[in-house]
JSON list of N, CA and C in Angstrom, two decimals:
[
{"chain": "A", "resi": 6, "resn": "MET", "atom": "N", "xyz": [-4.09, 6.08, -4.22]},
{"chain": "A", "resi": 6, "resn": "MET", "atom": "CA", "xyz": [-3.35, 6.71, -6.05]},
{"chain": "A", "resi": 6, "resn": "MET", "atom": "C", "xyz": [-2.17, 7.43, -5.39]},
{"chain": "A", "resi": 7, "resn": "GLU", "atom": "N", "xyz": [-0.72, 7.43, -5.95]},
{"chain": "A", "resi": 7, "resn": "GLU", "atom": "CA", "xyz": [0.24, 7.62, -5.44]},
{"chain": "A", "resi": 7, "resn": "GLU", "atom": "C", "xyz": [0.51, 9.13, -5.99]},
{"chain": "A", "resi": 8, "resn": "HIS", "atom": "N", "xyz": [0.99, 9.68, -4.89]},
{"chain": "A", "resi": 8, "resn": "HIS", "atom": "CA", "xyz": [1.22, 11.09, -5.35]},
{"chain": "A", "resi": 8, "resn": "HIS", "atom": "C", "xyz": [2.66, 11.70, -5.70]},
{"chain": "A", "resi": 9, "resn": "ILE", "atom": "N", "xyz": [2.81, 12.13, -7.03]},
{"chain": "A", "resi": 9, "resn": "ILE", "atom": "CA", "xyz": [4.08, 12.66, -7.88]},
{"chain": "A", "resi": 9, "resn": "ILE", "atom": "C", "xyz": [4.31, 13.94, -7.47]},
{"chain": "A", "resi": 10, "resn": "THR", "atom": "N", "xyz": [5.57, 14.05, -7.11]},
{"chain": "A", "resi": 10, "resn": "THR", "atom": "CA", "xyz": [6.29, 15.22, -6.87]},
{"chain": "A", "resi": 10, "resn": "THR", "atom": "C", "xyz": [7.33, 15.43, -8.09]},
{"chain": "A", "resi": 11, "resn": "HIS", "atom": "N", "xyz": [7.10, 16.78, -8.50]},
{"chain": "A", "resi": 11, "resn": "HIS", "atom": "CA", "xyz": [8.09, 17.20, -9.28]},
{"chain": "A", "resi": 11, "resn": "HIS", "atom": "C", "xyz": [8.64, 17.75, -8.87]},
{"chain": "A", "resi": 12, "resn": "PRO", "atom": "N", "xyz": [10.43, 18.23, -9.30]},
{"chain": "A", "resi": 12, "resn": "PRO", "atom": "CA", "xyz": [11.47, 18.74, -9.27]},
{"chain": "A", "resi": 12, "resn": "PRO", "atom": "C", "xyz": [11.21, 20.04, -9.80]},
{"chain": "A", "resi": 13, "resn": "PHE", "atom": "N", "xyz": [11.71, 21.33, -9.24]},
{"chain": "A", "resi": 13, "resn": "PHE", "atom": "CA", "xyz": [11.58, 22.70, -9.83]},
{"chain": "A", "resi": 13, "resn": "PHE", "atom": "C", "xyz": [12.13, 22.29, -11.10]},
{"chain": "A", "resi": 14, "resn": "SER", "atom": "N", "xyz": [13.14, 21.61, -11.33]},
{"chain": "A", "resi": 14, "resn": "SER", "atom": "CA", "xyz": [13.64, 21.95, -12.37]},
{"chain": "A", "resi": 14, "resn": "SER", "atom": "C", "xyz": [12.97, 21.34, -13.68]},
{"chain": "A", "resi": 15, "resn": "GLU", "atom": "N", "xyz": [12.09, 20.54, -13.21]},
{"chain": "A", "resi": 15, "resn": "GLU", "atom": "CA", "xyz": [11.52, 19.33, -14.13]},
{"chain": "A", "resi": 15, "resn": "GLU", "atom": "C", "xyz": [9.73, 20.62, -14.84]},
{"chain": "A", "resi": 16, "resn": "LEU", "atom": "N", "xyz": [9.48, 21.29, -13.76]},
{"chain": "A", "resi": 16, "resn": "LEU", "atom": "CA", "xyz": [8.13, 22.26, -14.02]},
{"chain": "A", "resi": 16, "resn": "LEU", "atom": "C", "xyz": [9.10, 23.43, -15.54]},
{"chain": "A", "resi": 17, "resn": "PHE", "atom": "N", "xyz": [10.52, 23.90, -14.90]},
{"chain": "A", "resi": 17, "resn": "PHE", "atom": "CA", "xyz": [11.10, 24.69, -16.18]},
{"chain": "A", "resi": 17, "resn": "PHE", "atom": "C", "xyz": [11.29, 23.77, -17.15]},
{"chain": "A", "resi": 18, "resn": "GLU", "atom": "N", "xyz": [11.49, 22.84, -17.24]},
{"chain": "A", "resi": 18, "resn": "GLU", "atom": "CA", "xyz": [11.57, 21.82, -18.72]},
{"chain": "A", "resi": 18, "resn": "GLU", "atom": "C", "xyz": [10.28, 21.94, -19.35]},
{"chain": "A", "resi": 19, "resn": "GLN", "atom": "N", "xyz": [9.28, 21.60, -18.36]},
{"chain": "A", "resi": 19, "resn": "GLN", "atom": "CA", "xyz": [8.11, 21.33, -19.08]},
{"chain": "A", "resi": 19, "resn": "GLN", "atom": "C", "xyz": [7.25, 23.04, -19.78]},
{"chain": "A", "resi": 20, "resn": "LEU", "atom": "N", "xyz": [7.81, 23.98, -19.17]},
{"chain": "A", "resi": 20, "resn": "LEU", "atom": "CA", "xyz": [7.53, 25.43, -19.73]},
{"chain": "A", "resi": 20, "resn": "LEU", "atom": "C", "xyz": [8.48, 26.02, -20.44]},
{"chain": "A", "resi": 21, "resn": "GLY", "atom": "N", "xyz": [9.67, 24.86, -21.23]},
{"chain": "A", "resi": 21, "resn": "GLY", "atom": "CA", "xyz": [10.24, 25.49, -22.39]},
{"chain": "A", "resi": 21, "resn": "GLY", "atom": "C", "xyz": [11.49, 26.13, -21.53]},
{"chain": "A", "resi": 22, "resn": "LEU", "atom": "N", "xyz": [11.63, 26.44, -20.63]},
{"chain": "A", "resi": 22, "resn": "LEU", "atom": "CA", "xyz": [12.99, 27.05, -19.74]},
{"chain": "A", "resi": 22, "resn": "LEU", "atom": "C", "xyz": [14.23, 26.33, -19.62]},
{"chain": "A", "resi": 23, "resn": "ASP", "atom": "N", "xyz": [15.03, 27.35, -19.64]},
{"chain": "A", "resi": 23, "resn": "ASP", "atom": "CA", "xyz": [16.47, 26.73, -19.43]},
{"chain": "A", "resi": 23, "resn": "ASP", "atom": "C", "xyz": [16.35, 26.07, -17.42]},
{"chain": "A", "resi": 24, "resn": "ALA", "atom": "N", "xyz": [16.17, 24.73, -17.44]},
{"chain": "A", "resi": 24, "resn": "ALA", "atom": "CA", "xyz": [16.08, 23.95, -16.73]},
{"chain": "A", "resi": 24, "resn": "ALA", "atom": "C", "xyz": [17.38, 23.97, -15.79]},
{"chain": "A", "resi": 25, "resn": "SER", "atom": "N", "xyz": [18.66, 24.17, -16.21]},
{"chain": "A", "resi": 25, "resn": "SER", "atom": "CA", "xyz": [19.68, 24.37, -15.54]},
{"chain": "A", "resi": 25, "resn": "SER", "atom": "C", "xyz": [19.98, 25.07, -14.31]},
{"chain": "A", "resi": 26, "resn": "HIS", "atom": "N", "xyz": [20.45, 24.81, -13.03]},
{"chain": "A", "resi": 26, "resn": "HIS", "atom": "CA", "xyz": [20.75, 25.77, -11.83]},
{"chain": "A", "resi": 26, "resn": "HIS", "atom": "C", "xyz": [20.58, 27.36, -12.01]},
{"chain": "A", "resi": 27, "resn": "GLN", "atom": "N", "xyz": [21.68, 27.47, -13.14]},
{"chain": "A", "resi": 27, "resn": "GLN", "atom": "CA", "xyz": [21.60, 28.78, -13.58]},
{"chain": "A", "resi": 27, "resn": "GLN", "atom": "C", "xyz": [20.62, 29.56, -14.27]},
{"chain": "A", "resi": 28, "resn": "GLY", "atom": "N", "xyz": [20.05, 28.76, -15.11]},
{"chain": "A", "resi": 28, "resn": "GLY", "atom": "CA", "xyz": [19.02, 29.20, -15.71]},
{"chain": "A", "resi": 28, "resn": "GLY", "atom": "C", "xyz": [18.03, 29.45, -14.68]},
{"chain": "A", "resi": 29, "resn": "ILE", "atom": "N", "xyz": [17.69, 28.72, -13.84]},
{"chain": "A", "resi": 29, "resn": "ILE", "atom": "CA", "xyz": [16.75, 29.00, -12.91]},
{"chain": "A", "resi": 29, "resn": "ILE", "atom": "C", "xyz": [16.97, 30.30, -12.10]},
{"chain": "A", "resi": 30, "resn": "GLU", "atom": "N", "xyz": [18.06, 30.16, -11.79]},
{"chain": "A", "resi": 30, "resn": "GLU", "atom": "CA", "xyz": [18.32, 31.33, -10.85]},
{"chain": "A", "resi": 30, "resn": "GLU", "atom": "C", "xyz": [17.96, 32.39, -11.68]},
{"chain": "A", "resi": 31, "resn": "HIS", "atom": "N", "xyz": [18.59, 32.61, -12.73]},
{"chain": "A", "resi": 31, "resn": "HIS", "atom": "CA", "xyz": [18.18, 33.88, -13.40]},
{"chain": "A", "resi": 31, "resn": "HIS", "atom": "C", "xyz": [16.85, 34.41, -13.71]},
{"chain": "A", "resi": 32, "resn": "PHE", "atom": "N", "xyz": [16.28, 33.50, -14.41]},
{"chain": "A", "resi": 32, "resn": "PHE", "atom": "CA", "xyz": [14.69, 33.50, -14.22]},
{"chain": "A", "resi": 32, "resn": "PHE", "atom": "C", "xyz": [14.33, 33.81, -13.10]},
{"chain": "A", "resi": 33, "resn": "LEU", "atom": "N", "xyz": [14.43, 33.36, -12.11]},
{"chain": "A", "resi": 33, "resn": "LEU", "atom": "CA", "xyz": [13.69, 34.17, -10.89]},
{"chain": "A", "resi": 33, "resn": "LEU", "atom": "C", "xyz": [14.65, 35.60, -10.49]},
{"chain": "A", "resi": 34, "resn": "SER", "atom": "N", "xyz": [15.60, 35.50, -10.64]},
{"chain": "A", "resi": 34, "resn": "SER", "atom": "CA", "xyz": [16.14, 37.47, -10.61]},
{"chain": "A", "resi": 34, "resn": "SER", "atom": "C", "xyz": [15.81, 37.99, -11.17]},
{"chain": "A", "resi": 35, "resn": "SER", "atom": "N", "xyz": [15.14, 37.35, -12.58]},
{"chain": "A", "resi": 35, "resn": "SER", "atom": "CA", "xyz": [14.60, 38.58, -13.60]},
{"chain": "A", "resi": 35, "resn": "SER", "atom": "C", "xyz": [13.30, 39.08, -13.59]},
{"chain": "A", "resi": 36, "resn": "HIS", "atom": "N", "xyz": [12.68, 38.12, -13.17]},
{"chain": "A", "resi": 36, "resn": "HIS", "atom": "CA", "xyz": [11.20, 37.96, -12.90]},
{"chain": "A", "resi": 36, "resn": "HIS", "atom": "C", "xyz": [10.67, 38.17, -11.42]},
{"chain": "A", "resi": 37, "resn": "ARG", "atom": "N", "xyz": [10.07, 39.12, -11.39]},
{"chain": "A", "resi": 37, "resn": "ARG", "atom": "CA", "xyz": [9.22, 39.73, -10.16]},
{"chain": "A", "resi": 37, "resn": "ARG", "atom": "C", "xyz": [7.73, 39.47, -10.23]},
{"chain": "A", "resi": 38, "resn": "LEU", "atom": "N", "xyz": [6.74, 39.44, -9.19]},
{"chain": "A", "resi": 38, "resn": "LEU", "atom": "CA", "xyz": [5.43, 39.65, -9.32]},
{"chain": "A", "resi": 38, "resn": "LEU", "atom": "C", "xyz": [5.11, 40.37, -8.24]},
{"chain": "A", "resi": 39, "resn": "PRO", "atom": "N", "xyz": [4.26, 41.18, -8.46]},
{"chain": "A", "resi": 39, "resn": "PRO", "atom": "CA", "xyz": [3.71, 41.99, -7.35]},
{"chain": "A", "resi": 39, "resn": "PRO", "atom": "C", "xyz": [2.57, 41.53, -6.78]},
{"chain": "A", "resi": 40, "resn": "PRO", "atom": "N", "xyz": [1.91, 41.33, -5.73]},
{"chain": "A", "resi": 40, "resn": "PRO", "atom": "CA", "xyz": [1.17, 40.36, -4.69]},
{"chain": "A", "resi": 40, "resn": "PRO", "atom": "C", "xyz": [-0.48, 40.60, -5.59]},
{"chain": "A", "resi": 41, "resn": "ASP", "atom": "N", "xyz": [-0.50, 41.83, -6.51]},
{"chain": "A", "resi": 41, "resn": "ASP", "atom": "CA", "xyz": [-2.14, 41.73, -6.96]},
{"chain": "A", "resi": 41, "resn": "ASP", "atom": "C", "xyz": [-2.14, 41.45, -8.28]},
{"chain": "A", "resi": 42, "resn": "VAL", "atom": "N", "xyz": [-0.85, 40.25, -8.85]},
{"chain": "A", "resi": 42, "resn": "VAL", "atom": "CA", "xyz": [-0.84, 39.76, -10.39]},
{"chain": "A", "resi": 42, "resn": "VAL", "atom": "C", "xyz": [-0.89, 38.24, -9.52]},
{"chain": "A", "resi": 43, "resn": "GLU", "atom": "N", "xyz": [-1.94, 37.36, -10.34]},
{"chain": "A", "resi": 43, "resn": "GLU", "atom": "CA", "xyz": [-1.88, 35.91, -10.10]},
{"chain": "A", "resi": 43, "resn": "GLU", "atom": "C", "xyz": [-0.79, 35.52, -11.04]},
{"chain": "A", "resi": 44, "resn": "LEU", "atom": "N", "xyz": [-0.27, 34.32, -10.48]},
{"chain": "A", "resi": 44, "resn": "LEU", "atom": "CA", "xyz": [0.75, 33.82, -11.42]},
{"chain": "A", "resi": 44, "resn": "LEU", "atom": "C", "xyz": [0.59, 33.54, -13.15]},
{"chain": "A", "resi": 45, "resn": "VAL", "atom": "N", "xyz": [-0.50, 33.10, -13.06]},
{"chain": "A", "resi": 45, "resn": "VAL", "atom": "CA", "xyz": [-1.03, 32.77, -14.80]},
{"chain": "A", "resi": 45, "resn": "VAL", "atom": "C", "xyz": [-1.02, 33.81, -15.53]},
{"chain": "A", "resi": 46, "resn": "ASP", "atom": "N", "xyz": [-1.18, 34.95, -14.83]},
{"chain": "A", "resi": 46, "resn": "ASP", "atom": "CA", "xyz": [-1.51, 36.48, -15.40]},
{"chain": "A", "resi": 46, "resn": "ASP", "atom": "C", "xyz": [-0.25, 37.18, -15.78]},
{"chain": "A", "resi": 47, "resn": "ALA", "atom": "N", "xyz": [0.77, 36.89, -15.31]},
{"chain": "A", "resi": 47, "resn": "ALA", "atom": "CA", "xyz": [2.15, 37.45, -15.34]},
{"chain": "A", "resi": 47, "resn": "ALA", "atom": "C", "xyz": [2.57, 37.53, -17.06]},
{"chain": "A", "resi": 48, "resn": "PRO", "atom": "N", "xyz": [3.03, 38.52, -17.04]},
{"chain": "A", "resi": 48, "resn": "PRO", "atom": "CA", "xyz": [3.04, 39.25, -18.67]},
{"chain": "A", "resi": 48, "resn": "PRO", "atom": "C", "xyz": [4.27, 38.48, -19.26]},
{"chain": "A", "resi": 49, "resn": "PHE", "atom": "N", "xyz": [4.93, 37.28, -18.44]},
{"chain": "A", "resi": 49, "resn": "PHE", "atom": "CA", "xyz": [6.35, 37.27, -19.30]},
{"chain": "A", "resi": 49, "resn": "PHE", "atom": "C", "xyz": [6.12, 35.51, -19.75]},
{"chain": "A", "resi": 50, "resn": "TRP", "atom": "N", "xyz": [4.82, 35.14, -19.49]},
{"chain": "A", "resi": 50, "resn": "TRP", "atom": "CA", "xyz": [4.48, 33.68, -19.86]},
{"chain": "A", "resi": 50, "resn": "TRP", "atom": "C", "xyz": [3.91, 33.93, -21.09]},
{"chain": "A", "resi": 51, "resn": "SER", "atom": "N", "xyz": [4.07, 33.14, -22.18]},
{"chain": "A", "resi": 51, "resn": "SER", "atom": "CA", "xyz": [3.61, 32.68, -23.50]},
{"chain": "A", "resi": 51, "resn": "SER", "atom": "C", "xyz": [2.35, 32.24, -23.09]},
{"chain": "A", "resi": 52, "resn": "ARG", "atom": "N", "xyz": [0.70, 32.01, -24.00]},
{"chain": "A", "resi": 52, "resn": "ARG", "atom": "CA", "xyz": [-0.31, 31.61, -23.83]},
{"chain": "A", "resi": 52, "resn": "ARG", "atom": "C", "xyz": [0.00, 30.26, -23.35]},
{"chain": "A", "resi": 53, "resn": "ALA", "atom": "N", "xyz": [0.39, 29.33, -24.09]},
{"chain": "A", "resi": 53, "resn": "ALA", "atom": "CA", "xyz": [0.81, 27.85, -23.75]},
{"chain": "A", "resi": 53, "resn": "ALA", "atom": "C", "xyz": [1.30, 27.95, -22.12]},
{"chain": "A", "resi": 54, "resn": "GLN", "atom": "N", "xyz": [2.44, 28.42, -21.70]},
{"chain": "A", "resi": 54, "resn": "GLN", "atom": "CA", "xyz": [2.58, 28.55, -20.57]},
{"chain": "A", "resi": 54, "resn": "GLN", "atom": "C", "xyz": [1.78, 28.95, -19.34]},
{"chain": "A", "resi": 55, "resn": "ALA", "atom": "N", "xyz": [1.01, 30.32, -19.90]},
{"chain": "A", "resi": 55, "resn": "ALA", "atom": "CA", "xyz": [0.17, 30.47, -18.89]},
{"chain": "A", "resi": 55, "resn": "ALA", "atom": "C", "xyz": [-0.91, 29.45, -18.82]},
{"chain": "A", "resi": 56, "resn": "GLY", "atom": "N", "xyz": [-1.43, 28.75, -19.92]},
{"chain": "A", "resi": 56, "resn": "GLY", "atom": "CA", "xyz": [-2.55, 27.27, -20.16]},
{"chain": "A", "resi": 56, "resn": "GLY", "atom": "C", "xyz": [-2.28, 26.14, -19.15]},
{"chain": "A", "resi": 57, "resn": "PHE", "atom": "N", "xyz": [-0.50, 26.08, -19.29]},
{"chain": "A", "resi": 57, "resn": "PHE", "atom": "CA", "xyz": [-0.15, 24.76, -18.30]},
{"chain": "A", "resi": 57, "resn": "PHE", "atom": "C", "xyz": [-0.03, 25.05, -17.32]},
{"chain": "A", "resi": 58, "resn": "LEU", "atom": "N", "xyz": [0.37, 26.13, -16.75]},
{"chain": "A", "resi": 58, "resn": "LEU", "atom": "CA", "xyz": [0.22, 26.68, -15.36]},
{"chain": "A", "resi": 58, "resn": "LEU", "atom": "C", "xyz": [-1.18, 26.84, -14.77]},
{"chain": "A", "resi": 59, "resn": "LYS", "atom": "N", "xyz": [-2.08, 27.32, -15.24]},
{"chain": "A", "resi": 59, "resn": "LYS", "atom": "CA", "xyz": [-3.68, 27.32, -14.89]},
{"chain": "A", "resi": 59, "resn": "LYS", "atom": "C", "xyz": [-4.24, 26.31, -14.86]},
{"chain": "A", "resi": 60, "resn": "GLU", "atom": "N", "xyz": [-3.84, 25.28, -15.80]},
{"chain": "A", "resi": 60, "resn": "GLU", "atom": "CA", "xyz": [-4.45, 23.81, -15.88]},
{"chain": "A", "resi": 60, "resn": "GLU", "atom": "C", "xyz": [-3.70, 22.96, -14.77]},
{"chain": "A", "resi": 61, "resn": "GLY", "atom": "N", "xyz": [-2.91, 23.08, -14.47]},
{"chain": "A", "resi": 61, "resn": "GLY", "atom": "CA", "xyz": [-1.98, 22.47, -12.88]},
{"chain": "A", "resi": 61, "resn": "GLY", "atom": "C", "xyz": [-2.70, 22.74, -12.06]},
{"chain": "A", "resi": 62, "resn": "LEU", "atom": "N", "xyz": [-3.08, 23.92, -11.77]},
{"chain": "A", "resi": 62, "resn": "LEU", "atom": "CA", "xyz": [-3.76, 24.74, -10.61]},
{"chain": "A", "resi": 62, "resn": "LEU", "atom": "C", "xyz": [-5.28, 24.32, -10.67]},
{"chain": "A", "resi": 63, "resn": "GLN", "atom": "N", "xyz": [-5.70, 24.27, -11.66]},
{"chain": "A", "resi": 63, "resn": "GLN", "atom": "CA", "xyz": [-7.25, 24.55, -11.37]},
{"chain": "A", "resi": 63, "resn": "GLN", "atom": "C", "xyz": [-7.88, 22.81, -10.99]},
{"chain": "A", "resi": 64, "resn": "ASN", "atom": "N", "xyz": [-6.74, 21.99, -11.68]},
{"chain": "A", "resi": 64, "resn": "ASN", "atom": "CA", "xyz": [-7.28, 20.72, -11.83]},
{"chain": "A", "resi": 64, "resn": "ASN", "atom": "C", "xyz": [-6.06, 20.06, -10.61]},
{"chain": "A", "resi": 65, "resn": "ASP", "atom": "N", "xyz": [-5.83, 20.44, -9.61]},
{"chain": "A", "resi": 65, "resn": "ASP", "atom": "CA", "xyz": [-4.98, 20.23, -8.58]},
{"chain": "A", "resi": 65, "resn": "ASP", "atom": "C", "xyz": [-3.80, 18.94, -8.74]},
{"chain": "A", "resi": 66, "resn": "SER", "atom": "N", "xyz": [-3.44, 19.01, -10.19]},
{"chain": "A", "resi": 66, "resn": "SER", "atom": "CA", "xyz": [-2.72, 17.99, -10.60]},
{"chain": "A", "resi": 66, "resn": "SER", "atom": "C", "xyz": [-1.39, 17.73, -10.00]},
{"chain": "A", "resi": 67, "resn": "ASP", "atom": "N", "xyz": [-0.33, 16.83, -10.19]},
{"chain": "A", "resi": 67, "resn": "ASP", "atom": "CA", "xyz": [0.68, 16.60, -9.66]},
{"chain": "A", "resi": 67, "resn": "ASP", "atom": "C", "xyz": [1.44, 17.65, -9.89]},
{"chain": "A", "resi": 68, "resn": "TRP", "atom": "N", "xyz": [1.24, 18.49, -10.52]},
{"chain": "A", "resi": 68, "resn": "TRP", "atom": "CA", "xyz": [2.59, 20.14, -11.12]},
{"chain": "A", "resi": 68, "resn": "TRP", "atom": "C", "xyz": [2.14, 21.31, -9.94]},
{"chain": "A", "resi": 69, "resn": "ALA", "atom": "N", "xyz": [0.33, 20.74, -9.19]},
{"chain": "A", "resi": 69, "resn": "ALA", "atom": "CA", "xyz": [0.14, 21.89, -8.42]},
{"chain": "A", "resi": 69, "resn": "ALA", "atom": "C", "xyz": [1.03, 22.43, -7.59]},
{"chain": "A", "resi": 70, "resn": "GLU", "atom": "N", "xyz": [1.92, 21.51, -6.62]},
{"chain": "A", "resi": 70, "resn": "GLU", "atom": "CA", "xyz": [2.62, 21.87, -5.55]},
{"chain": "A", "resi": 70, "resn": "GLU", "atom": "C", "xyz": [4.19, 22.53, -6.17]},
{"chain": "A", "resi": 71, "resn": "VAL", "atom": "N", "xyz": [4.61, 22.18, -7.16]},
{"chain": "A", "resi": 71, "resn": "VAL", "atom": "CA", "xyz": [5.87, 23.04, -7.89]},
{"chain": "A", "resi": 71, "resn": "VAL", "atom": "C", "xyz": [5.07, 24.49, -8.11]},
{"chain": "A", "resi": 72, "resn": "ILE", "atom": "N", "xyz": [4.33, 24.00, -9.16]},
{"chain": "A", "resi": 72, "resn": "ILE", "atom": "CA", "xyz": [3.59, 25.52, -9.77]},
{"chain": "A", "resi": 72, "resn": "ILE", "atom": "C", "xyz": [3.17, 26.26, -8.25]},
{"chain": "A", "resi": 73, "resn": "ASP", "atom": "N", "xyz": [3.21, 26.04, -7.60]},
{"chain": "A", "resi": 73, "resn": "ASP", "atom": "CA", "xyz": [2.67, 26.77, -6.01]},
{"chain": "A", "resi": 73, "resn": "ASP", "atom": "C", "xyz": [4.54, 27.35, -5.56]},
{"chain": "A", "resi": 74, "resn": "GLN", "atom": "N", "xyz": [5.22, 26.56, -5.54]},
{"chain": "A", "resi": 74, "resn": "GLN", "atom": "CA", "xyz": [6.88, 26.81, -5.44]},
{"chain": "A", "resi": 74, "resn": "GLN", "atom": "C", "xyz": [7.19, 27.89, -5.97]},
{"chain": "A", "resi": 75, "resn": "LEU", "atom": "N", "xyz": [6.73, 27.96, -7.41]},
{"chain": "A", "resi": 75, "resn": "LEU", "atom": "CA", "xyz": [7.34, 28.61, -8.28]},
{"chain": "A", "resi": 75, "resn": "LEU", "atom": "C", "xyz": [6.42, 30.23, -8.30]},
{"chain": "A", "resi": 76, "resn": "ASN", "atom": "N", "xyz": [5.61, 30.04, -7.83]},
{"chain": "A", "resi": 76, "resn": "ASN", "atom": "CA", "xyz": [4.62, 31.58, -7.28]},
{"chain": "A", "resi": 76, "resn": "ASN", "atom": "C", "xyz": [5.09, 32.04, -6.01]},
{"chain": "A", "resi": 77, "resn": "ALA", "atom": "N", "xyz": [5.48, 31.15, -5.39]},
{"chain": "A", "resi": 77, "resn": "ALA", "atom": "CA", "xyz": [6.21, 32.00, -4.11]},
{"chain": "A", "resi": 77, "resn": "ALA", "atom": "C", "xyz": [7.64, 32.38, -4.34]},
{"chain": "A", "resi": 78, "resn": "SER", "atom": "N", "xyz": [8.14, 31.81, -5.46]},
{"chain": "A", "resi": 78, "resn": "SER", "atom": "CA", "xyz": [9.58, 32.21, -5.87]},
{"chain": "A", "resi": 78, "resn": "SER", "atom": "C", "xyz": [9.46, 33.55, -6.46]},
{"chain": "A", "resi": 79, "resn": "LEU", "atom": "N", "xyz": [8.54, 33.59, -6.88]},
{"chain": "A", "resi": 79, "resn": "LEU", "atom": "CA", "xyz": [8.67, 35.05, -7.80]},
{"chain": "A", "resi": 79, "resn": "LEU", "atom": "C", "xyz": [7.93, 35.89, -6.84]},
{"chain": "A", "resi": 80, "resn": "ARG", "atom": "N", "xyz": [7.61, 36.31, -5.73]},
{"chain": "A", "resi": 80, "resn": "ARG", "atom": "CA", "xyz": [7.41, 37.09, -5.07]},
{"chain": "A", "resi": 80, "resn": "ARG", "atom": "C", "xyz": [8.31, 37.70, -4.15]}
]
């Protein structure tokens, strides 16, 4: 089975966020997660966004690696 790696910008597109370099930088500088808050429980996600992230992690989908990258970037 082929392992697909999605670029960071594609994750932002999937989440309905600005996927431009400036948009990603702005999002990351505007949102921070404390160590005790899970990524999927962040208050800035819509229910659909949180569901996508949760499903991607739980199913260890091809999105899991870039979701982990987003999680680390928000810390």
